[in-house]
Amino acid sequence: MQNRLETLESILDRLRSSIKKNGLKNSKQREEILCVLYKSGTHLSPEEIASEVKIKDKTTSISSVYRILSFLEKENFISALEADKSGRRYEIAAKEHHDHIICLHCGNIIEFVDPEIEERQVKVANKYNTKLISHNMKLFVLCEKCQKIK
Amino acid sequence: MQNRLETLESILDRLRSSIKKNGLKNSKQREEILCVLYKSGTHLSPEEIASEVKIKDKTTSISSVYRILSFLEKENFISALEADKSGRRYEIAAKEHHDHIICLHCGNIIEFVDPEIEERQVKVANKYNTKLISHNMKLFVLCEKCQKIK
DNA sequence: GTATCTGCAAATGCTTTGCACACCC
DNA sequence: GGGTGTGCAAAGCATTTGCAGATAC
């Protein structure tokens, strides 16, 4: 798990402010999903999140999980990752920005940041007269273990 | 359109070899889809490819388009790009390797290569004791025109 | 001839939506 | 109390698959 920049309590406070700001109402599911993602430290699929949340509240539905994930992503509490064709996975956004190394064989994910690449990306965008808003970089690799197996 | 490294005839020859090598049979649909992608010079969705192919042969089905696109991608004749949530888009692989700059506002796509970034990616993979197989990098930007509109 | 390729329609898998009831402010 | 959130089931949408007939070698 990467270093957290913020405590869970602080994030939940921000969530409550965000809800108020948008004229919305509180719900235990929204907080619970954020807690699950904070505590897991990994990249979870909507289904995995749903089954985790269902441990506390069996009636939670997958559609609410999707609705809440969209909201949390829009408000920058979490971020999405498409590691493969099997759908999106989510992680808490309360970490430093990073990109992903994904093992093609076992699916394991490593997070990294390379300041030189980040810098070059801005320059490349400028070179084409565009304004960089965000980026998405995935390195597909064979991890240490999987290199040995093959 | 980016500079082609290879003529259409040369690509079709390679396709025929590849088909023979795999013990498969020729089909006009397979060649036609490759032609469409070669001639378009852009990034087409399966539906767009299908409607293009249907100009010549109205009975071509979308399922064959998907089947053929999978085959052509596996054999490295074309490559896929996921620009947004609306599904995959394909382009001919007979160009130099490149990554994509995508305008978040108008969806326009610019192709680019940055040797420094390419080099750093290999180093990053090595740093984590992994072996880089491929990568996927998309820069999301506002293009020149869309910056002015906003 | 026989195996592959095709078109069609049905199935799949992830995600979204409509609706009636539940819950927050 | 009125609006927002939820669970459920149904719908959507891109993609895949099963099957019977068509086609290549």
mmCIF file of N, CA and C in Angstrom, chain B residues 6-59:
data_model
loop_
_atom_site.group_PDB
_atom_site.id
_atom_site.type_symbol
_atom_site.label_atom_id
_atom_site.label_comp_id
_atom_site.label_asym_id
_atom_site.label_seq_id
_atom_site.Cartn_x
_atom_site.Cartn_y
_atom_site.Cartn_z
ATOM 1 N N GLU B 6 4.996 0.720 -45.586
ATOM 2 C CA GLU B 6 4.791 -0.456 -46.423
ATOM 3 C C GLU B 6 3.614 -0.198 -47.374
ATOM 4 N N THR B 7 3.685 -0.759 -48.572
ATOM 5 C CA THR B 7 2.551 -0.589 -49.491
ATOM 6 C C THR B 7 1.429 -1.548 -49.117
ATOM 7 N N LEU B 8 0.241 -1.239 -49.619
ATOM 8 C CA LEU B 8 -0.910 -2.098 -49.353
ATOM 9 C C LEU B 8 -0.664 -3.500 -49.907
ATOM 10 N N GLU B 9 -0.075 -3.573 -51.109
ATOM 11 C CA GLU B 9 0.185 -4.874 -51.719
ATOM 12 C C GLU B 9 1.088 -5.738 -50.857
ATOM 13 N N SER B 10 2.125 -5.099 -50.320
ATOM 14 C CA SER B 10 3.066 -5.815 -49.467
ATOM 15 C C SER B 10 2.376 -6.337 -48.204
ATOM 16 N N ILE B 11 1.477 -5.519 -47.656
ATOM 17 C CA ILE B 11 0.750 -5.947 -46.456
ATOM 18 C C ILE B 11 -0.164 -7.124 -46.789
ATOM 19 N N LEU B 12 -0.841 -7.031 -47.926
ATOM 20 C CA LEU B 12 -1.750 -8.113 -48.317
ATOM 21 C C LEU B 12 -0.978 -9.406 -48.556
ATOM 22 N N ASP B 13 0.236 -9.282 -49.089
ATOM 23 C CA ASP B 13 1.084 -10.468 -49.254
ATOM 24 C C ASP B 13 1.388 -11.102 -47.903
ATOM 25 N N ARG B 14 1.726 -10.239 -46.947
ATOM 26 C CA ARG B 14 2.020 -10.767 -45.615
ATOM 27 C C ARG B 14 0.797 -11.413 -45.004
ATOM 28 N N LEU B 15 -0.361 -10.810 -45.264
ATOM 29 C CA LEU B 15 -1.612 -11.383 -44.749
ATOM 30 C C LEU B 15 -1.805 -12.789 -45.311
ATOM 31 N N ARG B 16 -1.580 -12.932 -46.630
ATOM 32 C CA ARG B 16 -1.769 -14.254 -47.256
ATOM 33 C C ARG B 16 -0.791 -15.277 -46.692
ATOM 34 N N SER B 17 0.439 -14.849 -46.431
ATOM 35 C CA SER B 17 1.416 -15.768 -45.820
ATOM 36 C C SER B 17 0.944 -16.180 -44.444
ATOM 37 N N SER B 18 0.501 -15.193 -43.696
ATOM 38 C CA SER B 18 0.065 -15.444 -42.329
ATOM 39 C C SER B 18 -1.097 -16.429 -42.307
ATOM 40 N N ILE B 19 -2.015 -16.267 -43.256
ATOM 41 C CA ILE B 19 -3.164 -17.168 -43.355
ATOM 42 C C ILE B 19 -2.692 -18.583 -43.665
ATOM 43 N N LYS B 20 -1.766 -18.679 -44.604
ATOM 44 C CA LYS B 20 -1.230 -19.988 -44.971
ATOM 45 C C LYS B 20 -0.526 -20.628 -43.770
ATOM 46 N N LYS B 21 0.310 -19.836 -43.130
ATOM 47 C CA LYS B 21 1.080 -20.307 -41.968
ATOM 48 C C LYS B 21 0.176 -20.881 -40.881
ATOM 49 N N ASN B 22 -0.974 -20.240 -40.699
ATOM 50 C CA ASN B 22 -1.902 -20.687 -39.659
ATOM 51 C C ASN B 22 -2.863 -21.774 -40.156
ATOM 52 N N GLY B 23 -2.648 -22.247 -41.370
ATOM 53 C CA GLY B 23 -3.526 -23.284 -41.915
ATOM 54 C C GLY B 23 -4.954 -22.811 -42.113
ATOM 55 N N LEU B 24 -5.121 -21.524 -42.414
ATOM 56 C CA LEU B 24 -6.473 -20.980 -42.604
ATOM 57 C C LEU B 24 -6.762 -20.792 -44.083
ATOM 58 N N LYS B 25 -7.941 -20.266 -44.350
ATOM 59 C CA LYS B 25 -8.337 -20.051 -45.733
ATOM 60 C C LYS B 25 -8.546 -18.580 -46.021
ATOM 61 N N ASN B 26 -8.346 -18.220 -47.270
ATOM 62 C CA ASN B 26 -8.541 -16.837 -47.674
ATOM 63 C C ASN B 26 -10.002 -16.418 -47.570
ATOM 64 N N SER B 27 -10.193 -15.107 -47.394
ATOM 65 C CA SER B 27 -11.566 -14.592 -47.508
ATOM 66 C C SER B 27 -11.495 -13.142 -47.931
ATOM 67 N N LYS B 28 -12.441 -12.749 -48.761
ATOM 68 C CA LYS B 28 -12.396 -11.374 -49.263
ATOM 69 C C LYS B 28 -12.644 -10.369 -48.142
ATOM 70 N N GLN B 29 -13.459 -10.754 -47.144
ATOM 71 C CA GLN B 29 -13.731 -9.843 -46.033
ATOM 72 C C GLN B 29 -12.458 -9.462 -45.281
ATOM 73 N N ARG B 30 -11.589 -10.457 -45.066
ATOM 74 C CA ARG B 30 -10.364 -10.199 -44.318
ATOM 75 C C ARG B 30 -9.504 -9.194 -45.069
ATOM 76 N N GLU B 31 -9.364 -9.394 -46.366
ATOM 77 C CA GLU B 31 -8.544 -8.462 -47.156
ATOM 78 C C GLU B 31 -9.203 -7.093 -47.216
ATOM 79 N N GLU B 32 -10.517 -7.090 -47.376
ATOM 80 C CA GLU B 32 -11.226 -5.827 -47.529
ATOM 81 C C GLU B 32 -11.108 -4.961 -46.267
ATOM 82 N N ILE B 33 -11.207 -5.586 -45.105
ATOM 83 C CA ILE B 33 -11.105 -4.827 -43.853
ATOM 84 C C ILE B 33 -9.714 -4.218 -43.714
ATOM 85 N N LEU B 34 -8.705 -4.987 -44.098
ATOM 86 C CA LEU B 34 -7.344 -4.469 -44.036
ATOM 87 C C LEU B 34 -7.188 -3.285 -45.004
ATOM 88 N N CYS B 35 -7.766 -3.390 -46.188
ATOM 89 C CA CYS B 35 -7.724 -2.288 -47.160
ATOM 90 C C CYS B 35 -8.383 -1.040 -46.602
ATOM 91 N N VAL B 36 -9.568 -1.224 -46.035
ATOM 92 C CA VAL B 36 -10.307 -0.080 -45.479
ATOM 93 C C VAL B 36 -9.447 0.638 -44.443
ATOM 94 N N LEU B 37 -8.814 -0.136 -43.574
ATOM 95 C CA LEU B 37 -8.006 0.486 -42.525
ATOM 96 C C LEU B 37 -6.767 1.158 -43.110
ATOM 97 N N TYR B 38 -6.215 0.533 -44.125
ATOM 98 C CA TYR B 38 -5.030 1.118 -44.758
ATOM 99 C C TYR B 38 -5.382 2.450 -45.411
ATOM 100 N N LYS B 39 -6.493 2.435 -46.132
ATOM 101 C CA LYS B 39 -6.859 3.633 -46.889
ATOM 102 C C LYS B 39 -7.394 4.758 -46.009
ATOM 103 N N SER B 40 -8.060 4.407 -44.904
ATOM 104 C CA SER B 40 -8.685 5.460 -44.099
ATOM 105 C C SER B 40 -7.642 6.365 -43.447
ATOM 106 N N GLY B 41 -6.551 5.760 -42.954
ATOM 107 C CA GLY B 41 -5.528 6.569 -42.295
ATOM 108 C C GLY B 41 -5.937 7.089 -40.931
ATOM 109 N N THR B 42 -7.156 6.732 -40.477
ATOM 110 C CA THR B 42 -7.558 7.189 -39.147
ATOM 111 C C THR B 42 -7.882 6.002 -38.245
ATOM 112 N N HIS B 43 -8.489 6.304 -37.131
ATOM 113 C CA HIS B 43 -8.811 5.299 -36.126
ATOM 114 C C HIS B 43 -10.298 5.005 -36.213
ATOM 115 N N LEU B 44 -10.645 3.824 -36.729
ATOM 116 C CA LEU B 44 -12.049 3.502 -36.985
ATOM 117 C C LEU B 44 -12.623 2.528 -35.969
ATOM 118 N N SER B 45 -13.888 2.710 -35.661
ATOM 119 C CA SER B 45 -14.588 1.776 -34.772
ATOM 120 C C SER B 45 -15.057 0.586 -35.605
ATOM 121 N N PRO B 46 -15.322 -0.573 -34.959
ATOM 122 C CA PRO B 46 -15.815 -1.737 -35.692
ATOM 123 C C PRO B 46 -17.056 -1.400 -36.522
ATOM 124 N N GLU B 47 -17.957 -0.611 -35.988
ATOM 125 C CA GLU B 47 -19.159 -0.226 -36.730
ATOM 126 C C GLU B 47 -18.812 0.591 -37.975
ATOM 127 N N GLU B 48 -17.875 1.514 -37.820
ATOM 128 C CA GLU B 48 -17.467 2.329 -38.959
ATOM 129 C C GLU B 48 -16.825 1.468 -40.035
ATOM 130 N N ILE B 49 -16.001 0.533 -39.598
ATOM 131 C CA ILE B 49 -15.351 -0.383 -40.541
ATOM 132 C C ILE B 49 -16.413 -1.198 -41.271
ATOM 133 N N ALA B 50 -17.382 -1.708 -40.498
ATOM 134 C CA ALA B 50 -18.439 -2.518 -41.100
ATOM 135 C C ALA B 50 -19.195 -1.729 -42.161
ATOM 136 N N SER B 51 -19.544 -0.481 -41.862
ATOM 137 C CA SER B 51 -20.351 0.255 -42.844
ATOM 138 C C SER B 51 -19.514 0.605 -44.068
ATOM 139 N N GLU B 52 -18.202 0.775 -43.858
ATOM 140 C CA GLU B 52 -17.304 1.024 -44.992
ATOM 141 C C GLU B 52 -17.222 -0.214 -45.885
ATOM 142 N N VAL B 53 -17.073 -1.375 -45.257
ATOM 143 C CA VAL B 53 -16.967 -2.622 -46.005
ATOM 144 C C VAL B 53 -18.282 -2.930 -46.725
ATOM 145 N N LYS B 54 -19.391 -2.544 -46.093
ATOM 146 C CA LYS B 54 -20.711 -2.834 -46.675
ATOM 147 C C LYS B 54 -20.965 -2.083 -47.973
ATOM 148 N N ILE B 55 -20.200 -1.025 -48.234
ATOM 149 C CA ILE B 55 -20.344 -0.314 -49.511
ATOM 150 C C ILE B 55 -20.038 -1.271 -50.656
ATOM 151 N N LYS B 56 -19.011 -2.104 -50.450
ATOM 152 C CA LYS B 56 -18.642 -3.074 -51.486
ATOM 153 C C LYS B 56 -19.456 -4.348 -51.412
ATOM 154 N N ASP B 57 -19.734 -4.794 -50.181
ATOM 155 C CA ASP B 57 -20.461 -6.056 -50.015
ATOM 156 C C ASP B 57 -21.477 -5.888 -48.888
ATOM 157 N N LYS B 58 -22.718 -5.672 -49.297
ATOM 158 C CA LYS B 58 -23.768 -5.330 -48.333
ATOM 159 C C LYS B 58 -24.023 -6.394 -47.284
ATOM 160 N N THR B 59 -23.690 -7.640 -47.580
ATOM 161 C CA THR B 59 -24.059 -8.700 -46.643
ATOM 162 C C THR B 59 -23.056 -8.894 -45.504
#
